[in-house]
Amino acid sequence: MEKEEEVRLLGFWASPFTCRVKMALKLKGVPYEYLEEDLMNKSPLLLELNPVHKKVPVLVHNGKPILESNLILEYIDQTWTNNPILPQDPYDKAMARLLAKFVDEQVAPAGFRSLVKAEKGIEVAIEEARELIMFLEKEVTGKDFYGGKTIGFLDMIVGSMIPYCGVRAWEFMGIDMIPEEKFPALNRWIKKLNEGEIVRECVPPREEHIKHLKRNEERVKSAYKRQT
Amino acid sequence: MEKEEEVRLLGFWASPFTCRVKMALKLKGVPYEYLEEDLMNKSPLLLELNPVHKKVPVLVHNGKPILESNLILEYIDQTWTNNPILPQDPYDKAMARLLAKFVDEQVAPAGFRSLVKAEKGIEVAIEEARELIMFLEKEVTGKDFYGGKTIGFLDMIVGSMIPYCGVRAWEFMGIDMIPEEKFPALNRWIKKLNEGEIVRECVPPREEHIKHLKRNEERVKSAYKRQT
């Protein structure tokens, strides 16, 4: 750890990817300057730091940009070694990274389809998303957190994506995606997450978030239709 | 490192993802049992170890399966610590992982489109692939290997994907994708790679590979059309 740390985070308040980086910095107790990006009018700094994808979050540590939220979490964990984020055992680490990939590459798109892809039948899309989320239910069964006794890598990945992003969007659309009787472990885990300071301070404020989802509903749906 | 190591690799001889794992095990000097998979008739062992994606490679270390080639490389590097694969510095490590993601998620699909997506105009697809490969040219300029003086993580990722997979397929289709005058550093790097024992022993044999590409040409093209 260097003497004169300069840590800046470029993010967007409602982004789950920004949220998980905030959680990691909070867990480590790293002070940082937060720069909110207007995604409709991106700053010259963001375009300079991430010229290819132009995406948030970007962590800037002593002038060097680090891109991609999960790689930022790995970087934070290796740079500030107190309160470990990733498991230490190589096999547990590989499993955590595999599940993180599964959340971002499979659960998140399936969850998104369950919100917008009514053509195929919304009920089918909901069941497909639930089948994937069931893996996350099993993984947290019998544990306080995915990371064991304390919040870790997967708690930040799943946490930013499911309770503080997906669940709010599903509720807004009137979908009870993870009912307690079907997903008891996941619901218990969410309650435990909500009690922690890390989460309370780092997740998008609920009321603002719901308003944001409402404002963006039509825009998101039409963007999705153009893609498919 | 445990006393009684049991290391098995389930792979497919022409797969770039299998190839990079072979390179990593060779670099570390880890003895292992190699189990070739028939992808048209997958073994019960593969289906048991990777029930969701049913993909190779799978590394099995003392009975525990590790999935996804790049996560396997990280696992190998952390388990056998001689001859490091990944850079040690957290920032260099984040950059190597970012470029690995870029190779697999952007360069490889663009390279594939340049082989099969003639509808849009093959010349356009070739230029799009070249623009992405130019990032890899710049990254290896002035260096012996991506890893510096010796072969490392990105040499395995880019190596398995470009010279011993993409280039052979492009040649087969009569495309000179990375001409020396446009990509001098990349061509110099490939020559250097070819001199090394790690590569010579781990890449798919050239003649067999070309025959394999020929046998699969029509099947691949029709699979691609179904996807898009």
GROMACS .gro file of C-alpha atoms in nm:
model
  456
    1MET     CA    1   0.000   0.000   0.000
    2GLU     CA    2   0.149   0.329  -0.109
    3LYS     CA    3   0.174   0.639   0.108
    4GLU     CA    4  -0.016   0.890  -0.102
    5GLU     CA    5  -0.319   0.702  -0.223
    6GLU     CA    6  -0.541   0.861  -0.482
    7VAL     CA    7  -0.851   0.651  -0.538
    8ARG     CA    8  -1.134   0.764  -0.762
    9LEU     CA    9  -1.441   0.575  -0.876
   10LEU     CA   10  -1.639   0.670  -1.184
   11GLY     CA   11  -1.981   0.515  -1.152
   12PHE     CA   12  -2.354   0.540  -1.203
   13TRP     CA   13  -2.567   0.531  -0.888
   14ALA     CA   14  -2.821   0.272  -1.010
   15SER     CA   15  -2.567   0.035  -1.170
   16PRO     CA   16  -2.521  -0.303  -0.998
   17PHE     CA   17  -2.165  -0.310  -1.131
   18THR     CA   18  -2.087   0.022  -0.962
   19CYS     CA   19  -2.265  -0.097  -0.647
   20ARG     CA   20  -2.038  -0.400  -0.602
   21VAL     CA   21  -1.725  -0.185  -0.630
   22LYS     CA   22  -1.860   0.055  -0.366
   23MET     CA   23  -1.922  -0.246  -0.139
   24ALA     CA   24  -1.564  -0.369  -0.187
   25LEU     CA   25  -1.409  -0.028  -0.112
   26LYS     CA   26  -1.634   0.008   0.194
   27LEU     CA   27  -1.538  -0.340   0.322
   28LYS     CA   28  -1.171  -0.251   0.293
   29GLY     CA   29  -1.222   0.094   0.443
   30VAL     CA   30  -1.058   0.267   0.146
   31PRO     CA   31  -1.143   0.639   0.121
   32TYR     CA   32  -1.217   0.748  -0.236
   33GLU     CA   33  -1.358   1.025  -0.446
   34TYR     CA   34  -1.680   0.923  -0.619
   35LEU     CA   35  -1.755   1.073  -0.960
   36GLU     CA   36  -2.112   1.020  -1.078
   37GLU     CA   37  -2.142   0.976  -1.455
   38ASP     CA   38  -2.432   1.097  -1.664
   39LEU     CA   39  -2.467   0.796  -1.896
   40MET     CA   40  -2.655   1.000  -2.157
   41ASN     CA   41  -2.370   1.252  -2.164
   42LYS     CA   42  -2.050   1.075  -2.064
   43SER     CA   43  -1.762   1.278  -1.925
   44PRO     CA   44  -1.441   1.334  -2.122
   45LEU     CA   45  -1.261   1.159  -1.834
   46LEU     CA   46  -1.465   0.839  -1.878
   47LEU     CA   47  -1.411   0.842  -2.256
   48GLU     CA   48  -1.039   0.887  -2.199
   49LEU     CA   49  -1.012   0.611  -1.938
   50ASN     CA   50  -1.233   0.354  -2.112
   51PRO     CA   51  -1.217   0.448  -2.482
   52VAL     CA   52  -1.330   0.107  -2.613
   53HIS     CA   53  -1.641   0.029  -2.406
   54LYS     CA   54  -1.704   0.371  -2.245
   55LYS     CA   55  -1.862   0.189  -1.949
   56VAL     CA   56  -1.873   0.243  -1.574
   57PRO     CA   57  -1.742   0.150  -1.325
   58VAL     CA   58  -1.381   0.260  -1.367
   59LEU     CA   59  -1.151   0.262  -1.066
   60VAL     CA   60  -0.858   0.500  -1.091
   61HIS     CA   61  -0.578   0.421  -0.849
   62ASN     CA   62  -0.283   0.662  -0.847
   63GLY     CA   63  -0.368   0.758  -1.205
   64LYS     CA   64  -0.407   0.405  -1.342
   65PRO     CA   65  -0.751   0.298  -1.466
   66ILE     CA   66  -0.886  -0.049  -1.385
   67LEU     CA   67  -1.189  -0.165  -1.586
   68GLU     CA   68  -1.462  -0.431  -1.546
   69SER     CA   69  -1.630  -0.458  -1.206
   70ASN     CA   70  -1.519  -0.812  -1.118
   71LEU     CA   71  -1.159  -0.740  -1.217
   72ILE     CA   72  -1.179  -0.425  -1.003
   73LEU     CA   73  -1.290  -0.640  -0.706
   74GLU     CA   74  -0.991  -0.869  -0.760
   75TYR     CA   75  -0.761  -0.565  -0.785
   76ILE     CA   76  -0.899  -0.412  -0.465
   77ASP     CA   77  -0.858  -0.743  -0.283
   78GLN     CA   78  -0.496  -0.777  -0.389
   79THR     CA   79  -0.405  -0.413  -0.324
   80TRP     CA   80  -0.566  -0.371   0.018
   81THR     CA   81  -0.519  -0.704   0.192
   82ASN     CA   82  -0.729  -0.649   0.509
   83ASN     CA   83  -1.080  -0.807   0.516
   84PRO     CA   84  -1.032  -1.057   0.230
   85ILE     CA   85  -1.298  -1.051  -0.042
   86LEU     CA   86  -1.207  -1.366  -0.236
   87PRO     CA   87  -1.159  -1.708  -0.076
   88GLN     CA   88  -0.791  -1.797  -0.030
   89ASP     CA   89  -0.810  -2.162  -0.133
   90PRO     CA   90  -0.747  -2.200  -0.509
   91TYR     CA   91  -1.044  -2.431  -0.562
   92ASP     CA   92  -1.287  -2.213  -0.365
   93LYS     CA   93  -1.156  -1.913  -0.557
   94ALA     CA   94  -1.217  -2.085  -0.893
   95MET     CA   95  -1.571  -2.175  -0.783
   96ALA     CA   96  -1.645  -1.818  -0.669
   97ARG     CA   97  -1.521  -1.680  -1.002
   98LEU     CA   98  -1.725  -1.939  -1.194
   99LEU     CA   99  -2.043  -1.846  -1.006
  100ALA     CA  100  -1.974  -1.475  -1.060
  101LYS     CA  101  -1.952  -1.545  -1.434
  102PHE     CA  102  -2.277  -1.742  -1.409
  103VAL     CA  103  -2.455  -1.451  -1.236
  104ASP     CA  104  -2.345  -1.189  -1.488
  105GLU     CA  105  -2.361  -1.399  -1.806
  106GLN     CA  106  -2.664  -1.617  -1.740
  107VAL     CA  107  -2.877  -1.511  -1.443
  108ALA     CA  108  -2.877  -1.139  -1.527
  109PRO     CA  109  -2.978  -1.180  -1.894
  110ALA     CA  110  -3.246  -1.436  -1.797
  111GLY     CA  111  -3.375  -1.198  -1.531
  112PHE     CA  112  -3.386  -0.920  -1.786
  113ARG     CA  113  -3.576  -1.137  -2.036
  114SER     CA  114  -3.833  -1.210  -1.767
  115LEU     CA  115  -3.905  -0.836  -1.751
  116VAL     CA  116  -3.928  -0.752  -2.118
  117LYS     CA  117  -3.964  -1.058  -2.339
  118ALA     CA  118  -4.338  -1.097  -2.319
  119GLU     CA  119  -4.359  -1.231  -2.677
  120LYS     CA  120  -4.239  -1.578  -2.577
  121GLY     CA  121  -4.471  -1.576  -2.281
  122ILE     CA  122  -4.363  -1.399  -1.965
  123GLU     CA  123  -4.442  -1.708  -1.754
  124VAL     CA  124  -4.187  -1.914  -1.947
  125ALA     CA  125  -3.924  -1.642  -1.905
  126ILE     CA  126  -3.994  -1.622  -1.530
  127GLU     CA  127  -3.956  -1.998  -1.488
  128GLU     CA  128  -3.630  -1.995  -1.685
  129ALA     CA  129  -3.491  -1.722  -1.460
  130ARG     CA  130  -3.607  -1.911  -1.147
  131GLU     CA  131  -3.430  -2.228  -1.258
  132LEU     CA  132  -3.102  -2.038  -1.275
  133ILE     CA  133  -3.160  -1.852  -0.949
  134MET     CA  134  -3.214  -2.193  -0.784
  135PHE     CA  135  -2.836  -2.254  -0.821
  136LEU     CA  136  -2.778  -1.941  -0.610
  137GLU     CA  137  -3.034  -2.063  -0.354
  138LYS     CA  138  -2.848  -2.394  -0.319
  139GLU     CA  139  -2.512  -2.225  -0.291
  140VAL     CA  140  -2.612  -2.012   0.009
  141THR     CA  141  -2.811  -2.287   0.186
  142GLY     CA  142  -2.670  -2.357   0.533
  143LYS     CA  143  -2.438  -2.056   0.524
  144ASP     CA  144  -2.463  -1.702   0.664
  145PHE     CA  145  -2.316  -1.555   0.347
  146TYR     CA  146  -2.177  -1.691   0.021
  147GLY     CA  147  -1.840  -1.598   0.166
  148GLY     CA  148  -1.910  -1.802   0.483
  149LYS     CA  149  -1.936  -1.608   0.812
  150THR     CA  150  -1.876  -1.269   0.648
  151ILE     CA  151  -1.958  -1.087   0.326
  152GLY     CA  152  -1.727  -1.176   0.037
  153PHE     CA  153  -1.688  -1.173  -0.341
  154LEU     CA  154  -2.009  -1.357  -0.431
  155ASP     CA  155  -2.215  -1.162  -0.177
  156MET     CA  156  -2.115  -0.848  -0.363
  157ILE     CA  157  -2.181  -1.000  -0.708
  158VAL     CA  158  -2.513  -1.169  -0.626
  159GLY     CA  159  -2.611  -0.888  -0.388
  160SER     CA  160  -2.565  -0.609  -0.638
  161MET     CA  161  -2.751  -0.808  -0.904
  162ILE     CA  162  -3.042  -0.980  -0.727
  163PRO     CA  163  -3.183  -0.799  -0.420
  164TYR     CA  164  -3.080  -0.444  -0.509
  165CYS     CA  165  -3.141  -0.458  -0.882
  166GLY     CA  166  -3.344  -0.757  -1.007
  167VAL     CA  167  -3.589  -0.785  -0.717
  168ARG     CA  168  -3.675  -0.415  -0.736
  169ALA     CA  169  -3.737  -0.437  -1.109
  170TRP     CA  170  -3.946  -0.752  -1.068
  171GLU     CA  171  -4.150  -0.594  -0.788
  172PHE     CA  172  -4.206  -0.291  -1.007
  173MET     CA  173  -4.347  -0.523  -1.276
  174GLY     CA  174  -4.558  -0.709  -1.020
  175ILE     CA  175  -4.347  -1.028  -1.031
  176ASP     CA  176  -4.267  -1.218  -0.710
  177MET     CA  177  -3.957  -1.383  -0.858
  178ILE     CA  178  -3.808  -1.536  -0.543
  179PRO     CA  179  -4.099  -1.626  -0.310
  180GLU     CA  180  -3.987  -1.722   0.039
  181GLU     CA  181  -4.136  -2.074   0.027
  182LYS     CA  182  -3.938  -2.157  -0.286
  183PHE     CA  183  -3.619  -1.968  -0.200
  184PRO     CA  184  -3.591  -1.971   0.182
  185ALA     CA  185  -3.210  -1.951   0.197
  186LEU     CA  186  -3.192  -1.663  -0.050
  187ASN     CA  187  -3.457  -1.466   0.142
  188ARG     CA  188  -3.282  -1.528   0.473
  189TRP     CA  189  -2.952  -1.416   0.315
  190ILE     CA  190  -3.112  -1.096   0.183
  191LYS     CA  191  -3.242  -1.013   0.532
  192LYS     CA  192  -2.893  -1.065   0.672
  193LEU     CA  193  -2.740  -0.851   0.395
  194ASN     CA  194  -2.986  -0.570   0.472
  195GLU     CA  195  -2.867  -0.559   0.832
  196GLY     CA  196  -2.510  -0.480   0.736
  197GLU     CA  197  -2.366  -0.133   0.712
  198ILE     CA  198  -2.173  -0.218   0.393
  199VAL     CA  199  -2.493  -0.288   0.206
  200ARG     CA  200  -2.701  -0.006   0.356
  201GLU     CA  201  -2.443   0.251   0.255
  202CYS     CA  202  -2.364   0.119  -0.092
  203VAL     CA  203  -2.688   0.013  -0.261
  204PRO     CA  204  -2.906   0.251  -0.465
  205PRO     CA  205  -3.174   0.414  -0.244
  206ARG     CA  206  -3.494   0.217  -0.293
  207GLU     CA  207  -3.747   0.493  -0.368
  208GLU     CA  208  -3.518   0.670  -0.612
  209HIS     CA  209  -3.441   0.339  -0.777
  210ILE     CA  210  -3.807   0.255  -0.837
  211LYS     CA  211  -3.862   0.602  -0.989
  212HIS     CA  212  -3.558   0.546  -1.210
  213LEU     CA  213  -3.697   0.210  -1.328
  214LYS     CA  214  -4.027   0.378  -1.410
  215ARG     CA  215  -3.862   0.656  -1.609
  216ASN     CA  216  -3.658   0.401  -1.802
  217GLU     CA  217  -3.918   0.134  -1.863
  218GLU     CA  218  -4.009   0.224  -2.220
  219ARG     CA  219  -3.654   0.311  -2.319
  220VAL     CA  220  -3.523  -0.024  -2.192
  221LYS     CA  221  -3.798  -0.221  -2.366
  222SER     CA  222  -3.738  -0.058  -2.701
  223ALA     CA  223  -3.359  -0.096  -2.667
  224TYR     CA  224  -3.413  -0.466  -2.595
  225LYS     CA  225  -3.632  -0.508  -2.903
  226ARG     CA  226  -3.369  -0.349  -3.126
  227GLN     CA  227  -3.109  -0.596  -2.996
  228THR     CA  228  -3.310  -0.911  -3.056
  229MET     CA  229   0.121  -2.891  -0.317
  230GLU     CA  230  -0.006  -3.224  -0.191
  231LYS     CA  231   0.192  -3.546  -0.190
  232GLU     CA  232  -0.032  -3.769  -0.399
  233GLU     CA  233  -0.135  -3.551  -0.688
  234GLU     CA  234  -0.399  -3.681  -0.925
  235VAL     CA  235  -0.434  -3.448  -1.221
  236ARG     CA  236  -0.657  -3.527  -1.517
  237LEU     CA  237  -0.751  -3.309  -1.812
  238LEU     CA  238  -1.062  -3.370  -2.022
  239GLY     CA  239  -1.012  -3.195  -2.353
  240PHE     CA  240  -1.057  -3.190  -2.726
  241TRP     CA  241  -0.738  -3.189  -2.933
  242ALA     CA  242  -0.837  -2.904  -3.172
  243SER     CA  243  -0.987  -2.677  -2.903
  244PRO     CA  244  -0.793  -2.354  -2.832
  245PHE     CA  245  -0.933  -2.363  -2.478
  246THR     CA  246  -0.788  -2.710  -2.420
  247CYS     CA  247  -0.462  -2.602  -2.584
  248ARG     CA  248  -0.403  -2.317  -2.337
  249VAL     CA  249  -0.451  -2.551  -2.039
  250LYS     CA  250  -0.202  -2.798  -2.187
  251MET     CA  251   0.047  -2.509  -2.223
  252ALA     CA  252   0.000  -2.408  -1.859
  253LEU     CA  253   0.049  -2.764  -1.727
  254LYS     CA  254   0.356  -2.803  -1.949
  255LEU     CA  255   0.505  -2.473  -1.827
  256LYS     CA  256   0.460  -2.584  -1.467
  257GLY     CA  257   0.591  -2.934  -1.539
  258VAL     CA  258   0.279  -3.096  -1.392
  259PRO     CA  259   0.231  -3.460  -1.502
  260TYR     CA  260  -0.130  -3.540  -1.588
  261GLU     CA  261  -0.355  -3.792  -1.753
  262TYR     CA  262  -0.514  -3.658  -2.070
  263LEU     CA  263  -0.863  -3.780  -2.162
  264GLU     CA  264  -0.968  -3.694  -2.516
  265GLU     CA  265  -1.340  -3.622  -2.550
  266ASP     CA  266  -1.552  -3.709  -2.851
  267LEU     CA  267  -1.762  -3.392  -2.869
  268MET     CA  268  -2.031  -3.566  -3.075
  269ASN     CA  269  -2.061  -3.834  -2.808
  270LYS     CA  270  -1.955  -3.688  -2.476
  271SER     CA  271  -1.836  -3.920  -2.199
  272PRO     CA  272  -2.046  -3.984  -1.886
  273LEU     CA  273  -1.749  -3.840  -1.690
  274LEU     CA  274  -1.768  -3.504  -1.873
  275LEU     CA  275  -2.147  -3.486  -1.826
  276GLU     CA  276  -2.101  -3.560  -1.456
  277LEU     CA  277  -1.822  -3.304  -1.405
  278ASN     CA  278  -1.974  -3.022  -1.613
  279PRO     CA  279  -2.350  -3.092  -1.609
  280VAL     CA  280  -2.456  -2.736  -1.701
  281HIS     CA  281  -2.236  -2.651  -2.001
  282LYS     CA  282  -2.097  -2.999  -2.085
  283LYS     CA  283  -1.787  -2.825  -2.224
  284VAL     CA  284  -1.416  -2.904  -2.232
  285PRO     CA  285  -1.165  -2.837  -2.091
  286VAL     CA  286  -1.223  -2.968  -1.739
  287LEU     CA  287  -0.927  -3.005  -1.505
  288VAL     CA  288  -0.974  -3.261  -1.229
  289HIS     CA  289  -0.734  -3.217  -0.940
  290ASN     CA  290  -0.756  -3.477  -0.663
  291GLY     CA  291  -1.117  -3.542  -0.759
  292LYS     CA  292  -1.228  -3.178  -0.777
  293PRO     CA  293  -1.337  -3.040  -1.116
  294ILE     CA  294  -1.230  -2.693  -1.225
  295LEU     CA  295  -1.418  -2.542  -1.522
  296GLU     CA  296  -1.353  -2.261  -1.775
  297SER     CA  297  -1.009  -2.247  -1.936
  298ASN     CA  298  -0.901  -1.909  -1.799
  299LEU     CA  299  -1.012  -1.997  -1.446
  300ILE     CA  300  -0.819  -2.324  -1.485
  301LEU     CA  301  -0.507  -2.123  -1.576
  302GLU     CA  302  -0.552  -1.911  -1.262
  303TYR     CA  303  -0.602  -2.226  -1.054
  304ILE     CA  304  -0.289  -2.391  -1.197
  305ASP     CA  305  -0.087  -2.076  -1.131
  306GLN     CA  306  -0.198  -2.059  -0.768
  307THR     CA  307  -0.159  -2.433  -0.700
  308TRP     CA  308   0.183  -2.486  -0.859
  309THR     CA  309   0.376  -2.170  -0.789
  310ASN     CA  310   0.694  -2.232  -0.995
  311ASN     CA  311   0.720  -2.052  -1.333
  312PRO     CA  312   0.450  -1.787  -1.274
  313ILE     CA  313   0.183  -1.757  -1.545
  314LEU     CA  314   0.009  -1.436  -1.436
  315PRO     CA  315   0.191  -1.110  -1.361
  316GLN     CA  316   0.237  -1.049  -0.987
  317ASP     CA  317   0.158  -0.677  -0.984
  318PRO     CA  318  -0.217  -0.621  -0.923
  319TYR     CA  319  -0.247  -0.366  -1.206
  320ASP     CA  320  -0.060  -0.581  -1.459
  321LYS     CA  321  -0.275  -0.875  -1.352
  322ALA     CA  322  -0.597  -0.678  -1.406
  323MET     CA  323  -0.474  -0.571  -1.753
  324ALA     CA  324  -0.383  -0.930  -1.849
  325ARG     CA  325  -0.727  -1.052  -1.741
  326LEU     CA  326  -0.896  -0.768  -1.929
  327LEU     CA  327  -0.709  -0.853  -2.250
  328ALA     CA  328  -0.789  -1.223  -2.207
  329LYS     CA  329  -1.158  -1.130  -2.187
  330PHE     CA  330  -1.113  -0.912  -2.497
  331VAL     CA  331  -0.957  -1.202  -2.692
  332ASP     CA  332  -1.228  -1.453  -2.604
  333GLU     CA  333  -1.531  -1.222  -2.612
  334GLN     CA  334  -1.444  -0.989  -2.898
  335VAL     CA  335  -1.151  -1.100  -3.113
  336ALA     CA  336  -1.261  -1.465  -3.138
  337PRO     CA  337  -1.623  -1.391  -3.242
  338ALA     CA  338  -1.503  -1.125  -3.491
  339GLY     CA  339  -1.250  -1.372  -3.632
  340PHE     CA  340  -1.523  -1.629  -3.666
  341ARG     CA  341  -1.754  -1.383  -3.845
  342SER     CA  342  -1.474  -1.311  -4.091
  343LEU     CA  343  -1.482  -1.679  -4.189
  344VAL     CA  344  -1.854  -1.736  -4.222
  345LYS     CA  345  -2.053  -1.415  -4.242
  346ALA     CA  346  -2.020  -1.350  -4.612
  347GLU     CA  347  -2.366  -1.191  -4.629
  348LYS     CA  348  -2.250  -0.861  -4.486
  349GLY     CA  349  -1.948  -0.867  -4.713
  350ILE     CA  350  -1.649  -1.072  -4.611
  351GLU     CA  351  -1.416  -0.775  -4.663
  352VAL     CA  352  -1.601  -0.573  -4.399
  353ALA     CA  353  -1.582  -0.866  -4.156
  354ILE     CA  354  -1.207  -0.907  -4.221
  355GLU     CA  355  -1.142  -0.538  -4.155
  356GLU     CA  356  -1.345  -0.549  -3.834
  357ALA     CA  357  -1.142  -0.846  -3.711
  358ARG     CA  358  -0.814  -0.673  -3.807
  359GLU     CA  359  -0.906  -0.360  -3.610
  360LEU     CA  360  -0.945  -0.571  -3.297
  361ILE     CA  361  -0.629  -0.774  -3.362
  362MET     CA  362  -0.442  -0.444  -3.389
  363PHE     CA  363  -0.482  -0.405  -3.010
  364LEU     CA  364  -0.294  -0.734  -2.970
  365GLU     CA  365  -0.025  -0.611  -3.213
  366LYS     CA  366   0.028  -0.297  -3.005
  367GLU     CA  367   0.037  -0.490  -2.679
  368VAL     CA  368   0.326  -0.715  -2.788
  369THR     CA  369   0.525  -0.441  -2.966
  370GLY     CA  370   0.873  -0.403  -2.813
  371LYS     CA  371   0.838  -0.717  -2.603
  372ASP     CA  372   0.955  -1.077  -2.651
  373PHE     CA  373   0.626  -1.213  -2.519
  374TYR     CA  374   0.306  -1.064  -2.377
  375GLY     CA  375   0.439  -1.189  -2.045
  376GLY     CA  376   0.772  -1.003  -2.093
  377LYS     CA  377   1.085  -1.216  -2.129
  378THR     CA  378   0.899  -1.545  -2.095
  379ILE     CA  379   0.568  -1.700  -2.194
  380GLY     CA  380   0.280  -1.606  -1.962
  381PHE     CA  381  -0.098  -1.590  -1.930
  382LEU     CA  382  -0.169  -1.379  -2.239
  383ASP     CA  383   0.075  -1.574  -2.454
  384MET     CA  384  -0.133  -1.882  -2.379
  385ILE     CA  385  -0.466  -1.705  -2.439
  386VAL     CA  386  -0.367  -1.518  -2.757
  387GLY     CA  387  -0.144  -1.808  -2.872
  388SER     CA  388  -0.413  -2.072  -2.848
  389MET     CA  389  -0.662  -1.845  -3.024
  390ILE     CA  390  -0.471  -1.664  -3.300
  391PRO     CA  391  -0.172  -1.854  -3.449
  392TYR     CA  392  -0.286  -2.209  -3.371
  393CYS     CA  393  -0.655  -2.167  -3.439
  394GLY     CA  394  -0.757  -1.846  -3.622
  395VAL     CA  395  -0.460  -1.821  -3.859
  396ARG     CA  396  -0.502  -2.183  -3.971
  397ALA     CA  397  -0.872  -2.132  -4.037
  398TRP     CA  398  -0.806  -1.805  -4.223
  399GLU     CA  399  -0.533  -1.968  -4.434
  400PHE     CA  400  -0.770  -2.251  -4.514
  401MET     CA  401  -1.020  -1.993  -4.643
  402GLY     CA  402  -0.747  -1.811  -4.839
  403ILE     CA  403  -0.742  -1.507  -4.604
  404ASP     CA  404  -0.411  -1.345  -4.506
  405MET     CA  405  -0.554  -1.192  -4.189
  406ILE     CA  406  -0.233  -1.072  -4.022
  407PRO     CA  407   0.011  -0.978  -4.303
  408GLU     CA  408   0.365  -0.911  -4.180
  409GLU     CA  409   0.379  -0.551  -4.306
  410LYS     CA  410   0.067  -0.461  -4.107
  411PHE     CA  411   0.135  -0.677  -3.799
  412PRO     CA  412   0.516  -0.700  -3.765
  413ALA     CA  413   0.522  -0.747  -3.386
  414LEU     CA  414   0.255  -1.018  -3.392
  415ASN     CA  415   0.439  -1.209  -3.667
  416ARG     CA  416   0.771  -1.182  -3.481
  417TRP     CA  417   0.599  -1.304  -3.164
  418ILE     CA  418   0.448  -1.604  -3.348
  419LYS     CA  419   0.794  -1.702  -3.477
  420LYS     CA  420   0.929  -1.682  -3.123
  421LEU     CA  421   0.638  -1.887  -2.989
  422ASN     CA  422   0.700  -2.155  -3.252
  423GLU     CA  423   1.056  -2.197  -3.130
  424GLY     CA  424   0.948  -2.292  -2.779
  425GLU     CA  425   0.899  -2.648  -2.660
  426ILE     CA  426   0.581  -2.556  -2.468
  427VAL     CA  427   0.405  -2.452  -2.783
  428ARG     CA  428   0.542  -2.727  -3.008
  429GLU     CA  429   0.419  -2.994  -2.772
  430CYS     CA  430   0.079  -2.846  -2.690
  431VAL     CA  431  -0.076  -2.706  -3.009
  432PRO     CA  432  -0.291  -2.915  -3.244
  433PRO     CA  433  -0.074  -3.074  -3.520
  434ARG     CA  434  -0.104  -2.852  -3.827
  435GLU     CA  435  -0.193  -3.104  -4.099
  436GLU     CA  436  -0.452  -3.280  -3.886
  437HIS     CA  437  -0.597  -2.945  -3.789
  438ILE     CA  438  -0.646  -2.833  -4.150
  439LYS     CA  439  -0.816  -3.166  -4.231
  440HIS     CA  440  -1.039  -3.114  -3.927
  441LEU     CA  441  -1.133  -2.763  -4.045
  442LYS     CA  442  -1.218  -2.903  -4.388
  443ARG     CA  443  -1.439  -3.179  -4.244
  444ASN     CA  444  -1.621  -2.925  -4.027
  445GLU     CA  445  -1.658  -2.636  -4.270
  446GLU     CA  446  -2.018  -2.697  -4.372
  447ARG     CA  447  -2.132  -2.800  -4.025
  448VAL     CA  448  -1.984  -2.486  -3.869
  449LYS     CA  449  -2.137  -2.258  -4.131
  450SER     CA  450  -2.483  -2.401  -4.088
  451ALA     CA  451  -2.456  -2.392  -3.707
  452TYR     CA  452  -2.359  -2.027  -3.733
  453LYS     CA  453  -2.656  -1.948  -3.955
  454ARG     CA  454  -2.897  -2.110  -3.709
  455GLN     CA  455  -2.755  -1.894  -3.429
  456THR     CA  456  -2.792  -1.559  -3.606
   0.00000   0.00000   0.00000
